[in-house]
CSV table of C-alpha atoms and ligand atoms in Angstrom, one decimal:
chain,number,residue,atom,x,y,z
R,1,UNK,CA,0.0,0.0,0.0
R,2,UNK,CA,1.5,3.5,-0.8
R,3,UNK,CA,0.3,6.6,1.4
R,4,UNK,CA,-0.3,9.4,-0.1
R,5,UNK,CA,-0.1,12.8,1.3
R,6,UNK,CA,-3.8,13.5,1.6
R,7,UNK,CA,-4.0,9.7,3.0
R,8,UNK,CA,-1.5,10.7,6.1
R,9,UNK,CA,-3.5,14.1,6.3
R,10,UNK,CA,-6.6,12.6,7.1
R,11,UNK,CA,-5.1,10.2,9.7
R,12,UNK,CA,-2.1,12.6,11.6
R,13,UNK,CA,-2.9,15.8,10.6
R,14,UNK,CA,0.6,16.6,12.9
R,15,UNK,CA,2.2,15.4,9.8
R,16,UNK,CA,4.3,18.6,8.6
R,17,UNK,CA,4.2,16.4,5.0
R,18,UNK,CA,0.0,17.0,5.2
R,19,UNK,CA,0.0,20.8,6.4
R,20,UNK,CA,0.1,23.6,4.4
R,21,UNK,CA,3.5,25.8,5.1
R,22,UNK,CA,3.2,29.1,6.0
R,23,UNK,CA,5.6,31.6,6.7
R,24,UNK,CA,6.1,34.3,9.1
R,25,UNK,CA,5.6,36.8,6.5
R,26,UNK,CA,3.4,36.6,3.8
R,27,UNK,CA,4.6,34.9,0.2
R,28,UNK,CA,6.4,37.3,-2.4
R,29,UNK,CA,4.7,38.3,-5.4
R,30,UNK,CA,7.6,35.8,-6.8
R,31,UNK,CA,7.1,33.0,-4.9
R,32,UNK,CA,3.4,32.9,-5.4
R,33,UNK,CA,3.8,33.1,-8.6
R,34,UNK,CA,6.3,30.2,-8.3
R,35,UNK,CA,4.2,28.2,-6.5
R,36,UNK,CA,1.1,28.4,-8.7
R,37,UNK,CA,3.2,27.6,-11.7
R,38,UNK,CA,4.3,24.8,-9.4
R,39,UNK,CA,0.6,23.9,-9.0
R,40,UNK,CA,-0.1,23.9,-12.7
R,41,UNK,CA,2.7,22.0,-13.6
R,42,UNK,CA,2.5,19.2,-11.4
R,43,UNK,CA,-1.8,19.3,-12.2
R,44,UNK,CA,-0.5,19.0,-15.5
R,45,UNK,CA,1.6,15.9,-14.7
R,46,UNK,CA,-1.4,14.7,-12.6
R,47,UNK,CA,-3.7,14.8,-15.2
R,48,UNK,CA,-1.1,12.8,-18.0
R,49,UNK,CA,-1.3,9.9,-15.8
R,50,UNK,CA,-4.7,10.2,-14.9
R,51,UNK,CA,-5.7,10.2,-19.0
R,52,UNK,CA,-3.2,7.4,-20.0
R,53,UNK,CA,-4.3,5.4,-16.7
R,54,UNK,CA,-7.9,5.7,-17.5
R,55,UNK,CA,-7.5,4.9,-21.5
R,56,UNK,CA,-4.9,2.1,-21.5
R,57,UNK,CA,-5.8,-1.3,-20.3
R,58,UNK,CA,-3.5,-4.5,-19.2
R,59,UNK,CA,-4.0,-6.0,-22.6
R,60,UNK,CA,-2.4,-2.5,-23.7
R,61,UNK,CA,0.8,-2.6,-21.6
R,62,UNK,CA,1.1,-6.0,-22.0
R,63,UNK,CA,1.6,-6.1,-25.8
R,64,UNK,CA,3.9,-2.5,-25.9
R,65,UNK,CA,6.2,-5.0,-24.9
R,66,UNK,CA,6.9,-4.6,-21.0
R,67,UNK,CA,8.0,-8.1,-18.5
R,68,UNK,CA,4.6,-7.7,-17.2
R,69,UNK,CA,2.0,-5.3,-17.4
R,70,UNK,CA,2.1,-4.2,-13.9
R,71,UNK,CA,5.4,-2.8,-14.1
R,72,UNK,CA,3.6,0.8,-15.9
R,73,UNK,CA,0.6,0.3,-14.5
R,74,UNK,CA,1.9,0.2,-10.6
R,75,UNK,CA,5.0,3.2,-11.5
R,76,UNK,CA,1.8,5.8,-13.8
R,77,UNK,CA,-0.3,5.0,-10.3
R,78,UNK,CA,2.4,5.6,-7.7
R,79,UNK,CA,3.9,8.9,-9.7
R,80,UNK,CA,0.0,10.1,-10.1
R,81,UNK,CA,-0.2,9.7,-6.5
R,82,UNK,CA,2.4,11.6,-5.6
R,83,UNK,CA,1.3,14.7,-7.9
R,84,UNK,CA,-1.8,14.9,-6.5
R,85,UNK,CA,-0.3,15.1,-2.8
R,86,UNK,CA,1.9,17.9,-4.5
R,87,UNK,CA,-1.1,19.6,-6.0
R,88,UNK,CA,-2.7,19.1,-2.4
R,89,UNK,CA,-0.3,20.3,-0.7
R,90,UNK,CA,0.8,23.2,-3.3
R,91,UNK,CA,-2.6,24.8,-3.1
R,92,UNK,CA,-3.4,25.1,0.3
R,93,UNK,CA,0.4,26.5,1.2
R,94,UNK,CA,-0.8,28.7,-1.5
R,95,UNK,CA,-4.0,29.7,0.4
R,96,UNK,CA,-1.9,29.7,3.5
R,97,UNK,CA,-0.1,32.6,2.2
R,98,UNK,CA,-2.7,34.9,0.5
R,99,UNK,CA,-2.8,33.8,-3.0
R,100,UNK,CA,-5.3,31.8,-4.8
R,101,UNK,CA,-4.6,28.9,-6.2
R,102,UNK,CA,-5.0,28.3,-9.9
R,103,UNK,CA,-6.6,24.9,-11.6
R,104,UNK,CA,-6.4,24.5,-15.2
R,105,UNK,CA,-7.2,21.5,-18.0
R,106,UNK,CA,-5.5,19.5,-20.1
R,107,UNK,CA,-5.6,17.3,-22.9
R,108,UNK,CA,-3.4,14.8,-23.9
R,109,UNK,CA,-5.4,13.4,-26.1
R,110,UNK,CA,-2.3,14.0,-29.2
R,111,UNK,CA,0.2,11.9,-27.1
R,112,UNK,CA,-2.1,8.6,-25.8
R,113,UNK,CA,-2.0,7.6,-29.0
R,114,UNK,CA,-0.6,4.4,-27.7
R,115,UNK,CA,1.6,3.3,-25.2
R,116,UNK,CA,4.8,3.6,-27.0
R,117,UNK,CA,4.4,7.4,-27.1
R,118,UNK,CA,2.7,7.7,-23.8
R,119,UNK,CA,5.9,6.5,-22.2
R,120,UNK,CA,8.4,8.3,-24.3
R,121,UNK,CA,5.9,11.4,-23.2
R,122,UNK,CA,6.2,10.4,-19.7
R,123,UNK,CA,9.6,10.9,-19.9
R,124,UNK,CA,9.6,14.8,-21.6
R,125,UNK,CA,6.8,15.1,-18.7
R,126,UNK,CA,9.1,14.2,-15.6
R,127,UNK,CA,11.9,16.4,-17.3
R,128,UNK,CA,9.7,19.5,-17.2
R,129,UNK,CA,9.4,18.7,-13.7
R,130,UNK,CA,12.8,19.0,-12.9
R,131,UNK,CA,13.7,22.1,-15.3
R,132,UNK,CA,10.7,23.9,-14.0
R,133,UNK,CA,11.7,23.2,-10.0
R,134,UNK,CA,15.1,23.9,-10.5
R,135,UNK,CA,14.5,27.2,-12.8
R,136,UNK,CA,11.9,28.5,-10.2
R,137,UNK,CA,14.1,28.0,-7.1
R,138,UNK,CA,15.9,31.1,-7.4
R,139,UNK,CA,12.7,32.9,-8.0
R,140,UNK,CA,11.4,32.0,-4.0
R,141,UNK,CA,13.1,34.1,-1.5
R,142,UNK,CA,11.7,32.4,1.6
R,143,UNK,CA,14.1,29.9,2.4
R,144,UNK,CA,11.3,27.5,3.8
R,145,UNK,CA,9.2,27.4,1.0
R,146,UNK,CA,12.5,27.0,-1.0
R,147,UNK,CA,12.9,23.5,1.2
R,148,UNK,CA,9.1,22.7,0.2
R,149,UNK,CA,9.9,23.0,-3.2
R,150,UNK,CA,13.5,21.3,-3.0
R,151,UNK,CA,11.5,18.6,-1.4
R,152,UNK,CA,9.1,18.2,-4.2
R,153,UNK,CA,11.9,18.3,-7.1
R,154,UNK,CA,13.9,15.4,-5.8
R,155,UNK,CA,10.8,13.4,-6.1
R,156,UNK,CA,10.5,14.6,-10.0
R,157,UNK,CA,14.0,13.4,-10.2
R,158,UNK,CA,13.1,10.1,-8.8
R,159,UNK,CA,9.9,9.8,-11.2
R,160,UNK,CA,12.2,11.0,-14.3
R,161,UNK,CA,15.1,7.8,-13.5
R,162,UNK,CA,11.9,5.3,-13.6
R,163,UNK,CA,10.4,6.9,-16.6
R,164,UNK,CA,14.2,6.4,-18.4
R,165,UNK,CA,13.1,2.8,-18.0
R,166,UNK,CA,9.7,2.4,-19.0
R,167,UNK,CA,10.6,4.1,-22.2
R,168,UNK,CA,13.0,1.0,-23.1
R,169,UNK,CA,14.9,3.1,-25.0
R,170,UNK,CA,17.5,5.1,-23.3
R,171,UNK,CA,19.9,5.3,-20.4
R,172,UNK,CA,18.3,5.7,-17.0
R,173,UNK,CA,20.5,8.1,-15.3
R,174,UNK,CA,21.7,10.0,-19.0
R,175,UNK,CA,23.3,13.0,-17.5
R,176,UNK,CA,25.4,13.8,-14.0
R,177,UNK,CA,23.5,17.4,-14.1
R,178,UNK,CA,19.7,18.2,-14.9
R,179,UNK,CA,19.3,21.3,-16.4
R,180,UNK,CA,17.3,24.3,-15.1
R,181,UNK,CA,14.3,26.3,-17.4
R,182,UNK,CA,13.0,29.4,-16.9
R,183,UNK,CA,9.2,29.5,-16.1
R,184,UNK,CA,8.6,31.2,-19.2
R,185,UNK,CA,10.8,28.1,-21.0
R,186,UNK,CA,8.7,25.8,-19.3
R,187,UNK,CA,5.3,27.2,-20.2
R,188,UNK,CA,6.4,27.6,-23.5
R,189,UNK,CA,6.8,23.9,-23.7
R,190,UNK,CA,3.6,23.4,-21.3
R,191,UNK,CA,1.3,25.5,-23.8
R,192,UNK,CA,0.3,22.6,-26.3
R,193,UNK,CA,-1.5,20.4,-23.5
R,194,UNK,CA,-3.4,23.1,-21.2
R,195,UNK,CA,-7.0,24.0,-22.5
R,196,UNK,CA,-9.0,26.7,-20.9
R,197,UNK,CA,-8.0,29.4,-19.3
R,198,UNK,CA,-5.2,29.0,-17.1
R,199,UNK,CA,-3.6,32.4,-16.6
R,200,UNK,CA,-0.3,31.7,-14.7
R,201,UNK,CA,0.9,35.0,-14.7
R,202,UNK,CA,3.7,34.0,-17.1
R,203,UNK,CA,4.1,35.1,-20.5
R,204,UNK,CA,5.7,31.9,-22.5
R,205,UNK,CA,8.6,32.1,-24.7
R,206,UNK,CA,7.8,31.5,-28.9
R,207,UNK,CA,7.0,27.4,-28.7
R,208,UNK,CA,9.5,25.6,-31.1
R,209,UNK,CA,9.0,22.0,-33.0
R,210,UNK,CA,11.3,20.0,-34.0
R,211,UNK,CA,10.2,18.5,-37.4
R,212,UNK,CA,12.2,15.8,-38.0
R,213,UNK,CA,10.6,12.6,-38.3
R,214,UNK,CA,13.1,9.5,-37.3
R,215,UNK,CA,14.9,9.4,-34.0
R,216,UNK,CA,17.2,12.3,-33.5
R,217,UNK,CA,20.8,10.7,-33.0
R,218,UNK,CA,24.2,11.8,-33.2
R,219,UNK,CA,24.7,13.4,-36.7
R,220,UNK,CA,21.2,14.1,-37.3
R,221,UNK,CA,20.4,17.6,-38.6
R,222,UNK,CA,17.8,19.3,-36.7
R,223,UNK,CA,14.8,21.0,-38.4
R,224,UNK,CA,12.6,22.7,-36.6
R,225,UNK,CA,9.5,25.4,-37.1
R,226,UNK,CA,7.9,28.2,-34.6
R,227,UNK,CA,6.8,31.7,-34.4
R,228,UNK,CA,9.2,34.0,-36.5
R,229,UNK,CA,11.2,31.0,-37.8
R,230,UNK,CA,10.9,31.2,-41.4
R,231,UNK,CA,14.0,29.9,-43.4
R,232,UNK,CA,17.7,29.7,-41.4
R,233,UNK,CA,19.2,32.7,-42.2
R,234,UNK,CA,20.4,34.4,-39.1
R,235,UNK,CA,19.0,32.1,-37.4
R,236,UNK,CA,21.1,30.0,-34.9
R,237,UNK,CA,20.4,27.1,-32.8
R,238,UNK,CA,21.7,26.1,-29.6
R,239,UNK,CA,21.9,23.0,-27.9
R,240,UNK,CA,22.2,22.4,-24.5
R,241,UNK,CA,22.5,19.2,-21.7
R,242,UNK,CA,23.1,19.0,-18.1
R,243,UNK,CA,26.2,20.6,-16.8
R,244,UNK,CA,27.3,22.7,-19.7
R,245,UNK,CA,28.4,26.1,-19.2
R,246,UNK,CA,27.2,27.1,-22.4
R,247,UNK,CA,25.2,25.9,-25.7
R,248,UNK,CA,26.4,24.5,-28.3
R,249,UNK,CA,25.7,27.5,-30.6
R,250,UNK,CA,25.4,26.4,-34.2
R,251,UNK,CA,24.2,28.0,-37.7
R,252,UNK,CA,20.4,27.3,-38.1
R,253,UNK,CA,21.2,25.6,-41.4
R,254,UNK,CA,23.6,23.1,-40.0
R,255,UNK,CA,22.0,22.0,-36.3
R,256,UNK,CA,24.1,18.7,-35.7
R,257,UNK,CA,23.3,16.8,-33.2
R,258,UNK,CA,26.9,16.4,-32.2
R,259,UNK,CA,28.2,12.9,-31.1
R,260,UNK,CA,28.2,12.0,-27.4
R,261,UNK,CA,24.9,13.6,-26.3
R,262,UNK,CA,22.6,11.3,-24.3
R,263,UNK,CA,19.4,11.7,-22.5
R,264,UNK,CA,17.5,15.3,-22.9
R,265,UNK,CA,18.6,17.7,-24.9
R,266,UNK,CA,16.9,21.7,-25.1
R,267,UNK,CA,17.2,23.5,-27.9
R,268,UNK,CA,16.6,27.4,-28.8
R,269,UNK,CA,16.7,29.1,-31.7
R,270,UNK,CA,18.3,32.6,-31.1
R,271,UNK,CA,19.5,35.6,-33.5
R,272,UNK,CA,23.2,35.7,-33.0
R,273,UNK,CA,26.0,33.0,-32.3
R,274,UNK,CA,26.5,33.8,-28.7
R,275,UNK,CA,25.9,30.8,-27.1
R,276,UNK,CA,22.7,31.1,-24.2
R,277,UNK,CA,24.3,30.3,-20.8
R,278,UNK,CA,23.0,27.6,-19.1
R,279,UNK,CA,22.2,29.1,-15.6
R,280,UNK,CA,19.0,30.5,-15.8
R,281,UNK,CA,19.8,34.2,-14.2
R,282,UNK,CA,22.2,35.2,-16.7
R,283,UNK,CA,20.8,33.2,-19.9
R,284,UNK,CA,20.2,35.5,-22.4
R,285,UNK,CA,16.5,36.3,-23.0
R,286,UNK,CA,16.7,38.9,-26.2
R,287,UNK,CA,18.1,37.1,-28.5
R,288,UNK,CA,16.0,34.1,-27.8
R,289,UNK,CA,13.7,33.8,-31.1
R,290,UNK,CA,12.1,30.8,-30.5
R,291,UNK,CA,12.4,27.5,-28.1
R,292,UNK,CA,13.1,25.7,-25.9
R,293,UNK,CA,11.9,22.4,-27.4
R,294,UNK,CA,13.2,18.7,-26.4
R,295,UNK,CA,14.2,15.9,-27.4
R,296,UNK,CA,16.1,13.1,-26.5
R,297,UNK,CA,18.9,11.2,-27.4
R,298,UNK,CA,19.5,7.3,-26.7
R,299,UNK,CA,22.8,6.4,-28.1
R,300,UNK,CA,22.2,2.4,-26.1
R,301,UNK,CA,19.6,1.4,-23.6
R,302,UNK,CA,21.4,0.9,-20.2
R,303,UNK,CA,20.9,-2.9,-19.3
R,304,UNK,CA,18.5,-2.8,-16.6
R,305,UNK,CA,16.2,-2.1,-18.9
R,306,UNK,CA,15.9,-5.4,-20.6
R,307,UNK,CA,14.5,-6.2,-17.4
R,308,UNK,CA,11.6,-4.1,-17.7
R,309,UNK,CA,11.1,-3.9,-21.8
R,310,UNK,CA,11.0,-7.8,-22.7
R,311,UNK,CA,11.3,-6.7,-26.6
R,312,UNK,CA,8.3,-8.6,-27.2
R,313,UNK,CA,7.0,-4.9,-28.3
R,314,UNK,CA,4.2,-5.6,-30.8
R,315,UNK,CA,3.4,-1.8,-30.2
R,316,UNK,CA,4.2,0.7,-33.1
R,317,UNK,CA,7.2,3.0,-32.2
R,318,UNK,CA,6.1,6.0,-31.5
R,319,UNK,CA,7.5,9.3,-32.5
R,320,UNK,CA,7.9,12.9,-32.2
R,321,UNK,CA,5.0,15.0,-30.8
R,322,UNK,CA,6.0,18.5,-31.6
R,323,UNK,CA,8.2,19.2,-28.4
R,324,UNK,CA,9.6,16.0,-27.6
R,325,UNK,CA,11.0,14.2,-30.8
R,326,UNK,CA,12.2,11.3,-28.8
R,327,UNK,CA,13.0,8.3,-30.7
R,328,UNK,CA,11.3,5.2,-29.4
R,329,UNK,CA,12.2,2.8,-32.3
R,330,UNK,CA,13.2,1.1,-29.6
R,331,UNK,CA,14.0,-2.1,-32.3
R,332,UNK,CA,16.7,-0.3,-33.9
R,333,UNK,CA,18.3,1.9,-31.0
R,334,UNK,CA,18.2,-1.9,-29.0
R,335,UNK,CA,20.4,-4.0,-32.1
R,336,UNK,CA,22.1,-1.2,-33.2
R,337,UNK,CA,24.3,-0.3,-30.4
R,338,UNK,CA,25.0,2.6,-32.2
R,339,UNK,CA,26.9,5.4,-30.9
R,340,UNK,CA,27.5,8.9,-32.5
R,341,UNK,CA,31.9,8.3,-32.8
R,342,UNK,CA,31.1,6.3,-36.2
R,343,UNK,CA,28.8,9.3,-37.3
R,344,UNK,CA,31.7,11.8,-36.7
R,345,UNK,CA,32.3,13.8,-40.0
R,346,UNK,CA,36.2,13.2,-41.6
R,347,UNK,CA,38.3,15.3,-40.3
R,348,UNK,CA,38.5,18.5,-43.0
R,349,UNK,CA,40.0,21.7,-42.4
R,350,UNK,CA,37.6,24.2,-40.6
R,351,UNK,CA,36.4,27.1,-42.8
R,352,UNK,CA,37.2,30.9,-41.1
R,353,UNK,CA,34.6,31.7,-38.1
R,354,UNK,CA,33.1,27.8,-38.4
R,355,UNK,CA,30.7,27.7,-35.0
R,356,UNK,CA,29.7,23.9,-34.5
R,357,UNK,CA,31.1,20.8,-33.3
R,358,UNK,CA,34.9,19.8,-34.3
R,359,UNK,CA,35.2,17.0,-37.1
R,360,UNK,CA,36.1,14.3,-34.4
R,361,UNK,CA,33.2,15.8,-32.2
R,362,UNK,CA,35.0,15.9,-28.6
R,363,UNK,CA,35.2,20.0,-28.7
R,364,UNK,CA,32.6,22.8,-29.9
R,365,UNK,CA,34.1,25.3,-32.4
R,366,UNK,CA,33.1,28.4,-31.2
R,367,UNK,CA,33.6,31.0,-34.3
R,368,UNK,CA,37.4,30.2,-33.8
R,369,UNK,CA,39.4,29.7,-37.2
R,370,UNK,CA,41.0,26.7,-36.5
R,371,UNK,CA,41.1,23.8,-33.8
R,372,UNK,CA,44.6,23.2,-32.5
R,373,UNK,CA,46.6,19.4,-32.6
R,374,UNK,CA,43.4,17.5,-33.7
R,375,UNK,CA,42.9,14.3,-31.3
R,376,UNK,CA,43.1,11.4,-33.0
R,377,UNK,CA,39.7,9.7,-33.8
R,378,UNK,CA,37.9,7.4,-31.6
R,379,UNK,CA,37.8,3.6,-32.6
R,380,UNK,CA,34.2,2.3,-33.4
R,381,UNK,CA,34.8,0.1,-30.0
R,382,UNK,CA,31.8,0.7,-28.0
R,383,UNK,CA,33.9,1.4,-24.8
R,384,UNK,CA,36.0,3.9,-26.7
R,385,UNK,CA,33.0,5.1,-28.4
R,386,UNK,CA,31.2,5.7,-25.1
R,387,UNK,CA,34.1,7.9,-23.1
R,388,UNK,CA,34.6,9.5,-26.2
R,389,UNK,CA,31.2,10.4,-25.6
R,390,UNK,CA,32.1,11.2,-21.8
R,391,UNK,CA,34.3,13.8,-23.1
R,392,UNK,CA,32.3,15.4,-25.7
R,393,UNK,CA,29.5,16.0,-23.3
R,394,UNK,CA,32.1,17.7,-21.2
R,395,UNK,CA,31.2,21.8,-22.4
R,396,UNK,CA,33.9,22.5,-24.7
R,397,UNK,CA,36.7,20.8,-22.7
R,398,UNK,CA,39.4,19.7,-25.2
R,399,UNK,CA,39.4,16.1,-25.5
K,1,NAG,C1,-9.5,24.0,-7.5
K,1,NAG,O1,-9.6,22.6,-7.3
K,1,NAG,C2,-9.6,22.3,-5.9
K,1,NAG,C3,-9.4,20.8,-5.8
K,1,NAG,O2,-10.3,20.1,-6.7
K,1,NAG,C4,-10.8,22.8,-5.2
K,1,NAG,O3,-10.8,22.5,-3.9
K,1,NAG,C5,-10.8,24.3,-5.4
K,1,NAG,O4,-12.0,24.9,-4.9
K,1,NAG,C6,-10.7,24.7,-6.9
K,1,NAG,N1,-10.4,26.2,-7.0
K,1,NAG,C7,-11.1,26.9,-7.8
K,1,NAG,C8,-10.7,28.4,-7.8
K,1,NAG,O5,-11.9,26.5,-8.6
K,2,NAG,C1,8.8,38.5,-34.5
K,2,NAG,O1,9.8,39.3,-35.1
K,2,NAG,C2,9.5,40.6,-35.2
K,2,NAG,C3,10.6,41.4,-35.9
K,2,NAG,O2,11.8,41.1,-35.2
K,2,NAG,C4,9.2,41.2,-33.8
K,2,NAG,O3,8.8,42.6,-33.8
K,2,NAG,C5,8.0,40.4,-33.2
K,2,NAG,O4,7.8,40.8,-31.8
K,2,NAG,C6,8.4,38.9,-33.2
K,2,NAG,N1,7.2,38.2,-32.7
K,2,NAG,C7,7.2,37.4,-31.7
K,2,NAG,C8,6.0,36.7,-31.3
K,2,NAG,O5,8.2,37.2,-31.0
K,3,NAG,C1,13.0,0.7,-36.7
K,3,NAG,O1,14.3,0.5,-37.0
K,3,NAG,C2,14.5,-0.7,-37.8
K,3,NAG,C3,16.0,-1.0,-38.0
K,3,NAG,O2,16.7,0.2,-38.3
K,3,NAG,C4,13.8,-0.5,-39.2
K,3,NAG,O3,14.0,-1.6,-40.0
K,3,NAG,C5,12.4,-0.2,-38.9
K,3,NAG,O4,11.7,0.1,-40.2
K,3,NAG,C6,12.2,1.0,-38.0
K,3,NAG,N1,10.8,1.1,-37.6
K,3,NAG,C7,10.2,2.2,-37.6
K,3,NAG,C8,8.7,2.2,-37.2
K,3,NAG,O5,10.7,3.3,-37.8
């Protein structure tokens, strides 16, 4: 039996979990606003599972391929759970404080297709959870509702690792640093599902799509579309993991998906070649023209789960809805074993001001002329391959 929040309320209403936090002082203008984009999000997240809980049936879990069909049915119930006892708990600290909580709808109907996608859009779902906590934190100035919120992140985290299994297709811990989004990123990427009024407060960034149609993988060209995107001139786009210091800031025409990316990538479209910062106070809002949108990359599913995805899939792999792209042919990322070292362009001589990754991919080119003492190329050795990738992922280190 799992307790929920509103469970233990009922029952020990001492339960600091079950009571609303209020402060000495009443809630910023700031942190309410945090905290009802908080509440949105995770009503957003609540309702996902709710929809894909309430369409899907065993028969339908069973032949997407999982061990056994209680595996997504017992992790959708346990994480839906959990956001309502966020949304619970969200709300009333909300009231607690002076402000009025917001509810909003949603409709998921574009990405319940079938459970393929549902699970790959689990995954994008989760990893709005964690950009959006993290972006917000430094928006709340009271350090107790700060801990609240810390508290309710590390439980996204823990929902995002199990989603990274469910979806069969990709690492389950991809990345040693999640990645903060503004609120105005993460509405942005929000926008598509809420329906109704919902009037956060927060005006959302341009939405981008990515348009391309397979798996995104190491050496794929990105193409995307979005409000004021027409054509790649002056356009640039930038791609950015966990723990870089910076984008990878690339020409529009020529968006790479460089080799040794794994797990989520965001990606902006902006109007010059200075690459956005990855900490959310100094990132570079001007020149952002359209984005963030994201997508995933699974260079080869970790082994635990083959545990969980028996390959038995008679499901159709799923693909891109407009924001996360993620590949879920999970028959060819599965054989394949691909990684992106084997998709590395040969090594030419850089044209003057190139911005983009080097040929042997282990270092972004940055608008510099030329790329000293190139490294010699990775073998095709999946060991190699994979701490080649280590040290591509590292921002801009040399190799
Ligand atoms: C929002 O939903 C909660 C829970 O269902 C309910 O208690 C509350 O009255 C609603 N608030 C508004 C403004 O509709
Ligand atoms: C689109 O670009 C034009 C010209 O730069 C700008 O004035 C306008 O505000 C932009 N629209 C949006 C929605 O960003
Ligand atoms: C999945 O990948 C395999 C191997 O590359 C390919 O044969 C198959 O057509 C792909 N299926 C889909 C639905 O893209």
């Amino acid at each position: 039996m799992r307790y929920s929040t509103s469970i233990l309320a009922l029952a020990t209403p001492l339960l600091v979990s079950a009571r609303p936090l209020r402060t000495t002082r009443a809630a910023s203008a700031n942190t309410a606003l945090v905290f009802n984009f908080a509440n949105v999000l995770n009503q957003l997240e609540n309702e996902f599972y709710t929809q894909a809980l309430a369409k899907f049936t065993s028969a339908d879990f069973d032949s997407a391929g999982f061990s056994t069909d209680i595996i997504p049915s017992q992790i959708f119930n346990a994480i839906q759970q959990d956001e309502a006892a966020h949304i619970s708990t969200i709300q009333s600290t909300l009231s607690a404080n002076g402000a009025t909580p917001l509810n909003c709808s949603f409709d998921f109907s574009s990405v319940l297709t079938d459970v393929p996608t549902t699970t790959a859009t689990s995954r994008l779902v989760e990893f709005l959870g964690v950009t959006a906590f993290q972006g917000g934190a430094t928006l709340i100035d009271d350090p107790v509702l700060l801990d609240a919120a810390a508290s309710i992140l590390t439980v996204e985290a823990r929902h995002s690792t199990l989603l990274n299994i469910l979806s069969g297709t990709g690492s389950v811990i991809p990345q040693a640093f999640d990645l903060a989004l503004t609120p105005q990123e993460v509405v942005s990427i929000a926008g598509p599902f809420i329906t109704g009024p919902c009037d956060i407060g927060i005006t959302p960034t341009n939405s981008l799509s990515i348009t391309n149609s397979g798996p995104i993988t190491s050496g794929t060209t990105l193409t995307v579309s979005g409000t004021n995107i027409t054509g790649t001139d002056n356009l640039f786009c930038n791609l950015m993991t966990g723990g870089m210091t910076f984008a990878m800031n690339m020409p529009l025409s020529q968006c790479v998906v460089p080799p040794g990316m794994n797990g989520p990538v965001a990606v902006w479209i902006t109007s010059d070649d200075d690459p956005l910062v990855n900490n959310v106070i100094d990132r570079a809002t001007t020149q952002q023209v359209a984005g963030p949108a994201i997508f995933f990359v699974d260079p080869t599913p970790d082994a635990i789960v083959s545990l969980v995805r028996d390959g038995s899939s008679s499901g159709s792999s799923s693909s891109s809805d407009s924001s996360s792209g993620s590949s879920s042919n999970s028959s060819s990322s599965s054989s394949s074993g691909s990684n992106g070292a084997a998709a590395a362009p040969a090594s030419t001589p850089l044209p003057p001001d190139y911005v983009g990754p080097s040929p042997d991919g282990h270092v972004m080119v940055n608008g510099v002329s030329s790329v000293p003492g190139t490294p010699a190329v990775a073998s095709s050795t999946p060991a190699s391959a994979a701490s080649a990738s280590a040290s591509a992922s590292a921002t801009s280190s040399s190799s």
